[in-house]
XYZ file of C-alpha atoms in Angstrom:
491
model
C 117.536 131.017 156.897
C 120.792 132.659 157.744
C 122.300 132.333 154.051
C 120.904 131.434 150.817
C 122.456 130.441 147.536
C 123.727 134.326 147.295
C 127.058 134.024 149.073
C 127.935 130.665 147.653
C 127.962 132.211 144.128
C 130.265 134.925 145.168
C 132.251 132.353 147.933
C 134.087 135.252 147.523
C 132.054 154.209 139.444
C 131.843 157.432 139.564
C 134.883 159.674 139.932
C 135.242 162.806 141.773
C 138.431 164.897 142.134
C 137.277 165.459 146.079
C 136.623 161.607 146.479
C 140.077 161.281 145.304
C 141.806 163.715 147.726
C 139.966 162.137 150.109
C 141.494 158.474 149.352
C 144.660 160.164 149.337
C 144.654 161.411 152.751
C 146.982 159.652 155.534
C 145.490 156.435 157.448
C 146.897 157.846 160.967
C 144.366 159.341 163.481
C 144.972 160.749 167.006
C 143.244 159.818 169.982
C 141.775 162.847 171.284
C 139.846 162.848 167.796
C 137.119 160.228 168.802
C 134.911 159.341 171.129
C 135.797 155.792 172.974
C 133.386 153.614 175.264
C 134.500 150.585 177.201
C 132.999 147.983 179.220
C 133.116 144.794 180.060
C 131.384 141.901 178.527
C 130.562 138.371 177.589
C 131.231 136.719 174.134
C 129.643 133.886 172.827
C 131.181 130.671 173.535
C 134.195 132.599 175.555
C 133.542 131.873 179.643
C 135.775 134.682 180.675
C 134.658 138.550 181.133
C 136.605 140.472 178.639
C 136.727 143.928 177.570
C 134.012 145.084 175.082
C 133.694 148.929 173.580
C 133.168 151.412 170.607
C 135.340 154.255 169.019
C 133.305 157.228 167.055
C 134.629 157.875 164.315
C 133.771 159.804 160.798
C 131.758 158.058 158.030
C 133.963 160.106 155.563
C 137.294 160.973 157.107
C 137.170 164.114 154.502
C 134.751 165.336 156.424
C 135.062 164.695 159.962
C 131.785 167.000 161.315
C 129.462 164.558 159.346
C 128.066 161.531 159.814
C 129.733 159.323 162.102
C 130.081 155.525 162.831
C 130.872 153.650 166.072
C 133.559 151.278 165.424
C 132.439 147.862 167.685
C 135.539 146.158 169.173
C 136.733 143.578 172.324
C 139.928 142.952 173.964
C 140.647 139.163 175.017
C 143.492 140.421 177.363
C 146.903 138.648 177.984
C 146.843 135.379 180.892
C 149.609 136.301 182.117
C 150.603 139.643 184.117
C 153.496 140.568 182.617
C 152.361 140.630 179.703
C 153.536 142.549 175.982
C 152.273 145.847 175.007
C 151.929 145.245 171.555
C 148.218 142.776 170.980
C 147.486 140.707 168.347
C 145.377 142.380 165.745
C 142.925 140.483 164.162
C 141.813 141.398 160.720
C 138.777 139.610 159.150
C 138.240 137.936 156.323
C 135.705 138.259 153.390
C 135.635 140.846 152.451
C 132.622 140.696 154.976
C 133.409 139.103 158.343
C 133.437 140.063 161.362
C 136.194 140.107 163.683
C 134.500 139.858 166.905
C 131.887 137.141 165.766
C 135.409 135.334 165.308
C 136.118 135.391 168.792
C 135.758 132.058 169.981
C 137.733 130.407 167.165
C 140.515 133.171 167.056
C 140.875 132.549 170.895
C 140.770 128.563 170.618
C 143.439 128.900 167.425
C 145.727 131.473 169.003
C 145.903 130.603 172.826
C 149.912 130.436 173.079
C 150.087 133.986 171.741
C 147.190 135.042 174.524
C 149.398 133.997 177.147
C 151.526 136.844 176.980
C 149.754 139.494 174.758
C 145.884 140.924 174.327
C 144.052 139.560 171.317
C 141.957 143.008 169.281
C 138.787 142.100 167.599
C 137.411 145.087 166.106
C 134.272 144.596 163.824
C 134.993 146.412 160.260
C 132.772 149.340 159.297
C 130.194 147.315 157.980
C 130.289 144.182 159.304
C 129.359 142.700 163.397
C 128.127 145.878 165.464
C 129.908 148.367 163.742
C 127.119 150.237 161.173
C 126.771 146.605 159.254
C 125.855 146.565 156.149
C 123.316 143.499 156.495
C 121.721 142.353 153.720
C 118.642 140.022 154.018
C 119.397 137.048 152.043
C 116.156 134.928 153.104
C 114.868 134.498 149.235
C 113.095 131.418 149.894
C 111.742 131.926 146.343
C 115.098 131.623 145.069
C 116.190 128.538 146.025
C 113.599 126.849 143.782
C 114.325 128.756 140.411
C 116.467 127.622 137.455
C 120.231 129.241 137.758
C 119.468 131.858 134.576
C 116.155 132.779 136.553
C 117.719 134.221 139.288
C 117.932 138.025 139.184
C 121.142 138.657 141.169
C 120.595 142.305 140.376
C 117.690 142.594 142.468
C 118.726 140.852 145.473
C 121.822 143.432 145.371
C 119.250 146.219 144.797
C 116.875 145.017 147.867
C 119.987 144.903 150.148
C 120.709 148.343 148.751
C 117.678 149.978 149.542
C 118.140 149.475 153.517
C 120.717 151.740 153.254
C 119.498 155.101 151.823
C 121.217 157.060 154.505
C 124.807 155.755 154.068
C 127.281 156.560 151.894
C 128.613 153.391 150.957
C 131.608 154.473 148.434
C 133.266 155.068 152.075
C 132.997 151.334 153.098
C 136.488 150.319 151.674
C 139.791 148.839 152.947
C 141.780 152.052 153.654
C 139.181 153.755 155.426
C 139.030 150.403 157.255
C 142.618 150.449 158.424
C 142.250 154.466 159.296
C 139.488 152.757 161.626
C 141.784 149.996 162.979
C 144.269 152.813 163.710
C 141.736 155.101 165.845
C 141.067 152.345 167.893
C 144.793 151.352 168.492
C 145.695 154.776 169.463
C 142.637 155.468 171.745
C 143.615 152.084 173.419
C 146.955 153.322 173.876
C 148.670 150.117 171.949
C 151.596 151.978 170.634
C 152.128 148.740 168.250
C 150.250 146.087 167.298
C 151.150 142.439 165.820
C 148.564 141.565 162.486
C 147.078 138.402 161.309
C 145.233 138.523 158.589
C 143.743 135.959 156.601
C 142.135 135.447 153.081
C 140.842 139.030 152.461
C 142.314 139.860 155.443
C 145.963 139.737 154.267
C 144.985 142.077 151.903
C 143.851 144.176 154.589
C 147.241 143.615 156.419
C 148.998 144.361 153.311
C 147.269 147.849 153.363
C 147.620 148.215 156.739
C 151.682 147.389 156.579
C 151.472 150.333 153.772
C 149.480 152.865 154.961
C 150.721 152.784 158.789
C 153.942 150.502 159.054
C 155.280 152.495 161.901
C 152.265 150.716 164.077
C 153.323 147.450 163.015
C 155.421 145.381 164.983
C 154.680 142.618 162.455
C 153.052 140.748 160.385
C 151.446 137.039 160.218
C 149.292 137.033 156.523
C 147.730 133.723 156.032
C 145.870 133.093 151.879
C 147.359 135.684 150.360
C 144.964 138.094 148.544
C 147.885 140.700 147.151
C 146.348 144.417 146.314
C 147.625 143.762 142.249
C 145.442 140.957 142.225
C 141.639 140.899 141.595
C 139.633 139.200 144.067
C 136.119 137.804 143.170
C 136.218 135.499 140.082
C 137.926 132.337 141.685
C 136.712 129.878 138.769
C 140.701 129.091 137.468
C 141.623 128.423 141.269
C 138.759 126.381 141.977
C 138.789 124.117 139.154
C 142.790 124.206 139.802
C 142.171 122.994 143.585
C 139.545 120.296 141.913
C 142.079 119.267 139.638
C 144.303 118.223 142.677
C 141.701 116.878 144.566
C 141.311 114.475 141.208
C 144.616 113.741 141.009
C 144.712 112.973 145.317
C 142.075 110.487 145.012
C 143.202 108.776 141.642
C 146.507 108.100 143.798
C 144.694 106.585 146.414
C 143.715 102.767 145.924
C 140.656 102.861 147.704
C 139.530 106.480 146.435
C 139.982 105.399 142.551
C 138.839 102.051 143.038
C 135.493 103.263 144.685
C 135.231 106.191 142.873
C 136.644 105.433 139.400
C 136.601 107.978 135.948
C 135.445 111.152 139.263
C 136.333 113.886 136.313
C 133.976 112.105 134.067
C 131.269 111.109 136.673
C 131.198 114.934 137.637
C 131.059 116.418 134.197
C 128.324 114.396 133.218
C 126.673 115.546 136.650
C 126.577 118.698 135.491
C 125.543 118.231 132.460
C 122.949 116.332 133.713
C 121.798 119.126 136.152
C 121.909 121.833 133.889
C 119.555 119.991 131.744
C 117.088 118.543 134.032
C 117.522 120.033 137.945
C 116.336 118.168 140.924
C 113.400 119.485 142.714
C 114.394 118.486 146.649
C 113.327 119.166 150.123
C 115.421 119.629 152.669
C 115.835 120.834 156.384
C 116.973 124.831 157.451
C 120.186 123.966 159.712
C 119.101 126.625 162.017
C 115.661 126.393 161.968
C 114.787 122.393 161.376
C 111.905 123.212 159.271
C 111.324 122.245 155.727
C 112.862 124.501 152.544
C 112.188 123.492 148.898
C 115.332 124.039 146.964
C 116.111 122.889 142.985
C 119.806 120.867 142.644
C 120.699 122.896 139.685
C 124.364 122.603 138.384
C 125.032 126.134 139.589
C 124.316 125.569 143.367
C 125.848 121.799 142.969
C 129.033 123.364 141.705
C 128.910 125.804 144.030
C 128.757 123.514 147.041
C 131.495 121.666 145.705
C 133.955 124.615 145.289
C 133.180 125.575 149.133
C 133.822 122.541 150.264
C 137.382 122.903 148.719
C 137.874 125.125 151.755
C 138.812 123.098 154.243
C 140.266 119.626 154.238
C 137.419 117.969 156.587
C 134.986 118.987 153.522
C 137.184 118.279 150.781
C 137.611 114.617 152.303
C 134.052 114.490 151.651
C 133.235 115.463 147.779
C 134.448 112.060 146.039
C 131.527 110.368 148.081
C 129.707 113.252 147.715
C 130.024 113.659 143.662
C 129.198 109.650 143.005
C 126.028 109.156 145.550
C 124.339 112.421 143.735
C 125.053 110.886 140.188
C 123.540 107.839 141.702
C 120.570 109.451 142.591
C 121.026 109.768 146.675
C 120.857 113.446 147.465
C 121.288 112.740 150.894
C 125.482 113.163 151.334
C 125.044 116.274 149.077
C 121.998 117.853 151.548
C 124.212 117.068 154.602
C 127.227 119.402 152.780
C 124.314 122.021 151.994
C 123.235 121.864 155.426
C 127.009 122.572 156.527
C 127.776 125.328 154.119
C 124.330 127.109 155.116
C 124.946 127.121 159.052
C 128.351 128.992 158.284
C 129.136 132.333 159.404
C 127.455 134.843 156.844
C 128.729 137.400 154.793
C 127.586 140.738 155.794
C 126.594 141.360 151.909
C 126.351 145.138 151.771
C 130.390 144.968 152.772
C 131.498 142.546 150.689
C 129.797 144.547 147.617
C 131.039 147.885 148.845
C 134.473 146.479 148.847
C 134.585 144.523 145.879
C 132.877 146.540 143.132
C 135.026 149.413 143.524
C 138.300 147.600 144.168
C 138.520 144.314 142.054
C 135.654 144.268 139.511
C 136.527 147.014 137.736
C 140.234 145.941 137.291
C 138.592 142.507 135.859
C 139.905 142.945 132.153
C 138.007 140.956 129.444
C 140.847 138.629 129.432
C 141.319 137.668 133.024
C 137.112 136.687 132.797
C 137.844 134.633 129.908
C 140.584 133.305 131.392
C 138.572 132.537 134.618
C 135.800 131.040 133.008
C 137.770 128.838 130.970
C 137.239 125.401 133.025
C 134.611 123.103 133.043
C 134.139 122.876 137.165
C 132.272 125.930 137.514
C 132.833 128.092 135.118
C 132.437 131.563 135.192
C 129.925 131.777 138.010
C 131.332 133.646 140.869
C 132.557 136.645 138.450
C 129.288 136.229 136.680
C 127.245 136.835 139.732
C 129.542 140.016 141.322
C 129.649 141.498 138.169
C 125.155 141.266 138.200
C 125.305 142.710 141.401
C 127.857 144.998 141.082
C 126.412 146.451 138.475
C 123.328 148.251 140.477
C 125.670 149.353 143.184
C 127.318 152.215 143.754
C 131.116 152.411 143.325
C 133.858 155.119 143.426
C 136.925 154.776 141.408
C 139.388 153.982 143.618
C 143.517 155.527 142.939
C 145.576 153.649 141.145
C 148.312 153.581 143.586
C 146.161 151.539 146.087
C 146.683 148.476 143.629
C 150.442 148.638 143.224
C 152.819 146.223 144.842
C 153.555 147.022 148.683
C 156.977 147.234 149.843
C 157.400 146.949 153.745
C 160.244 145.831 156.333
C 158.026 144.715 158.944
C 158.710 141.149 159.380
C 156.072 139.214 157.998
C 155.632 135.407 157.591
C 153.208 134.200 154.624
C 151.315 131.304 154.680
C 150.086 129.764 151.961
C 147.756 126.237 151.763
C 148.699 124.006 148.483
C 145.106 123.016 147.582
C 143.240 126.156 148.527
C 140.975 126.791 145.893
C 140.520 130.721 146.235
C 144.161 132.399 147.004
C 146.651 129.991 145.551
C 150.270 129.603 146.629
C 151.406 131.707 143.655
C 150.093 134.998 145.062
C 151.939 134.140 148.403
C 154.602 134.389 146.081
C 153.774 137.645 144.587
C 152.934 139.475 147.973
C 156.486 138.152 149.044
C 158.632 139.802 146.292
C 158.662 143.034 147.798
C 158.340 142.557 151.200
C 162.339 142.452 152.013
C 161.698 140.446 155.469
C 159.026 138.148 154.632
C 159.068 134.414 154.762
C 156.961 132.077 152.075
C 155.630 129.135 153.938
C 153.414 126.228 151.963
C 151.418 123.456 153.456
C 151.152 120.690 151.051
C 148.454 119.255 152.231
C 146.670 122.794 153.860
C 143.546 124.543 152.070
C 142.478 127.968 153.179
C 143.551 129.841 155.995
C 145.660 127.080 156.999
C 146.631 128.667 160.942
C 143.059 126.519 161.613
C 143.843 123.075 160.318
C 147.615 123.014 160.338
C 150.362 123.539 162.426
C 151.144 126.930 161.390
C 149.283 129.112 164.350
C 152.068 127.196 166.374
C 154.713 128.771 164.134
C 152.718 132.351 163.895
C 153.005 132.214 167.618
C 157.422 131.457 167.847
C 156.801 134.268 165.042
C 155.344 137.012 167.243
C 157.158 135.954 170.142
C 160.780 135.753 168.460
C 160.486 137.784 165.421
C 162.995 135.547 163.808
C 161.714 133.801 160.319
C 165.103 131.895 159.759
C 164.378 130.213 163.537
C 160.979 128.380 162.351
C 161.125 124.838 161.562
C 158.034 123.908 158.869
C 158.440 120.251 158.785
C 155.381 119.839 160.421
C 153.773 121.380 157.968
C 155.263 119.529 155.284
C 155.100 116.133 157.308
C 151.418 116.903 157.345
C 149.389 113.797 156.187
C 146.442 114.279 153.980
C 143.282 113.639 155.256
C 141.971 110.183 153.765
C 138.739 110.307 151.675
C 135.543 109.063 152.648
C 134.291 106.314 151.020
C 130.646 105.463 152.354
C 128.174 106.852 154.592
C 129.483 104.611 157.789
C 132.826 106.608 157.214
C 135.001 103.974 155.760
C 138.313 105.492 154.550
C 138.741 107.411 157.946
């Protein structure tokens, strides 16, 4: 199996006075520092030849005759010939993806900007082909223990132990961007344009503060602000819930076929939690047969993932009632869906997040996360288990203040996403003095894929003028009508 019930949980140290110097050092690198490769190359689902290579570079920038990594990356270049200098950088999301297994969708979402300018993938230290940090989530066993059974700590601990020989404090966002930055400068880009979304705005954000002179600007799409702490999403989920309640009790058909959904799904859980269902069902990948045990963590779970996107969300009404009723077959066809998606390379998301967000995860903000009854405190609850047999660096306060910047950057925001809410679009805005806010009513997470907005990213990078875009279509977009039985009805 490709992922297990790890990353749905989460989908989300020990200070030195030379680790801090070392944080504190510039992002900028030369060219003639590193060693660069190119050739050319297929990608997966792309028909085209493109350009494929790695850049060396230091594990630790601190000390640059140590270990070294080589940093995987691929050019999609420009249709036409006269095309821009300045690419499209793509930063990843996660914290955990990578930007090159992207490729296909990136190149499908953004083709009006790749008429005139080069798309970048590179693969984050960590993640794709550059040194990942691959964890081996097939714990068959898991899937077919009780939710308070499952010892998080030593599925983080396994992952760890395939990585002896790295130093993994050194797998973090600014090193990342001093990466991004050695391979824009051996490419000879003297600019670049960003998009970032989900943890990749965060990574833009960084990127717009540690190197703005680099960036021409700036397209930052779920909003994942440095102040903010990413990794227990339980008050945005049930918040995104709550709206998907309120959607379907103003639709006629939705609350007539699907009447008292709040109640039906609390007493699913409680159901669950008291008595889980012992099922069978088939690996998306592989066809054969996995035991797994419906327990209200991993049924909560799949619900809050398929908040993500509106072509899932459309589904969880249906979805909610038929598993009350006792037909597990809508809810195995979601699992099946949320286990072929692109996995988490594990070892970078932990690197990441344990020394960056979990310690700045105050008593109150848990509380305060915890505090619904759609799923509770479960994603913190299951970083913090991991987290807490990894290793971690504290990380300088400064890298969690507010960024100011002048690039140009437009913000996109989706009103129902149920991990980086509108609000911190908001907060990322207030010091960025030429940013624009834009909000899809009716857009979920990373909304440049299911809305109308890579259309205005692309005016964006091509015109550089925010005023100029017209988001009507955004907020003309209809919401996607719920489906009401398995033949589809509602569509």
């Amino acid at each position: 199996m490709k992922t297990v019930m790890v990353p749905w949980l989460l989908l989300a140290g020990l200070f030195s006075p030379s680790l801090l110097a070392q944080e504190q050092a510039p992002a900028t690198a030369t060219q003639s520092s590193y060693e660069l490769q190119r050739e050319q190359c297929y990608l997966e689902n792309i028909s085209e030849r493109v350009q494929c290579g790695t850049l060396t570079v230091p594990e630790n920038y601190a000390e640059p005759n140590g270990r070294t990594l080589a940093i995987n990356f691929a050019v999609l270049p420009a249709i036409s010939e006269n095309k821009k200098a300045d690419p499209l950088l793509i930063l990843a999301g996660g914290p955990g993806q990578a930007a090159t297994e992207l490729a296909a969708m990136i190149n499908r979402i953004f083709q009006s900007v790749r008429q005139q300018r080069d798309i970048l993938l590179i693969d984050q230290r960590g993640t794709g082909q550059s040194a990942p940090l691959a964890c081996d989530l097939n714990h068959v066993e898991e899937l077919v223990k009780a939710d308070d059974a499952i010892d998080l700590a030593k599925v983080a601990s396994d992952c760890l132990a395939a990585f002896q020989d790295r130093d993994l404090t050194q797998y973090h966002t600014v090193n990342a961007i001093r990466d991004f930055e050695a391979v824009r400068a051996a490419l000879g880009y003297e600019q670049v344009n960003l998009y970032g979304g989900s943890y990749g705005s965060r990574a833009g954000l960084v990127y717009l503060r540690e190197a703005p002179q680099s960036v021409r600007a700036a397209v930052l799409d779920a909003l994942a602000p440095v102040q903010v702490v990413v990794g227990p999403f339980g008050r945005h989920g049930a918040s995104s819930f709550e709206k998907l309640l309120d959607n379907c009790a103003a639709s006629t058909a939705c609350s007539e076929t699907f009447p008292q959904l709040d109640s039906t799904y609390k007493q699913l859980m409680t159901t669950l939690e008291n008595d889980p269902v012992p099922l069978t069902v088939r690996d998306p990948l592989t066809n054969e047969p996995v035991d797994i045990l419906i327990t209200a963590g991993r049924f909560s779970s799949v619900m809050r993932v398929g908040l993500y996107h509106p072509t899932t969300r459309q589904m969880l009404p249906y979805v909610i009632q038929q598993t009350a009723n006792g037909d597990y077959t809508p809810l195995t066809g979601l699992l099946g869906t949320t286990m072929a998606q692109s996995e988490l390379y594990m070892g970078l998301t932990l690197s990441v997040l344990c020394s960056e967000d979990l310690p700045r995860a105050s008593d109150e903000l848990l509380a305060e996360d915890g505090n619904n009854t759609f799923i509770g405190s479960r994603t913190a609850d299951a970083f913090i288990e991991m987290c807490s047999v990894w290793p971690t660096a504290e990380r300088p306060s400064d890298w969690f203040e507010p960024i100011t910047s002048s690039v140009p950057t437009l913000l996109l925001s989706g009103e129902l996403d149920p991990v980086t809410p509108p609000a911190w679009g908001e907060l990322a805005g207030a010091t960025l003095s030429q940013s624009r806010h834009l909000i899809a009513p009716n857009g979920a997470h990373t909304i440049v894929g299911h809305t109308c907005a890579n259309r205005l990213a692309a005016q964006f990078i091509k015109e550089l003028d925010l005023a100029a875009l017209d988001d009507s279509c955004l907020l003309e977009q209809r919401a996607q009508p719920f489906i009401l039985n398995s033949n589809g009805k509602g569509l």
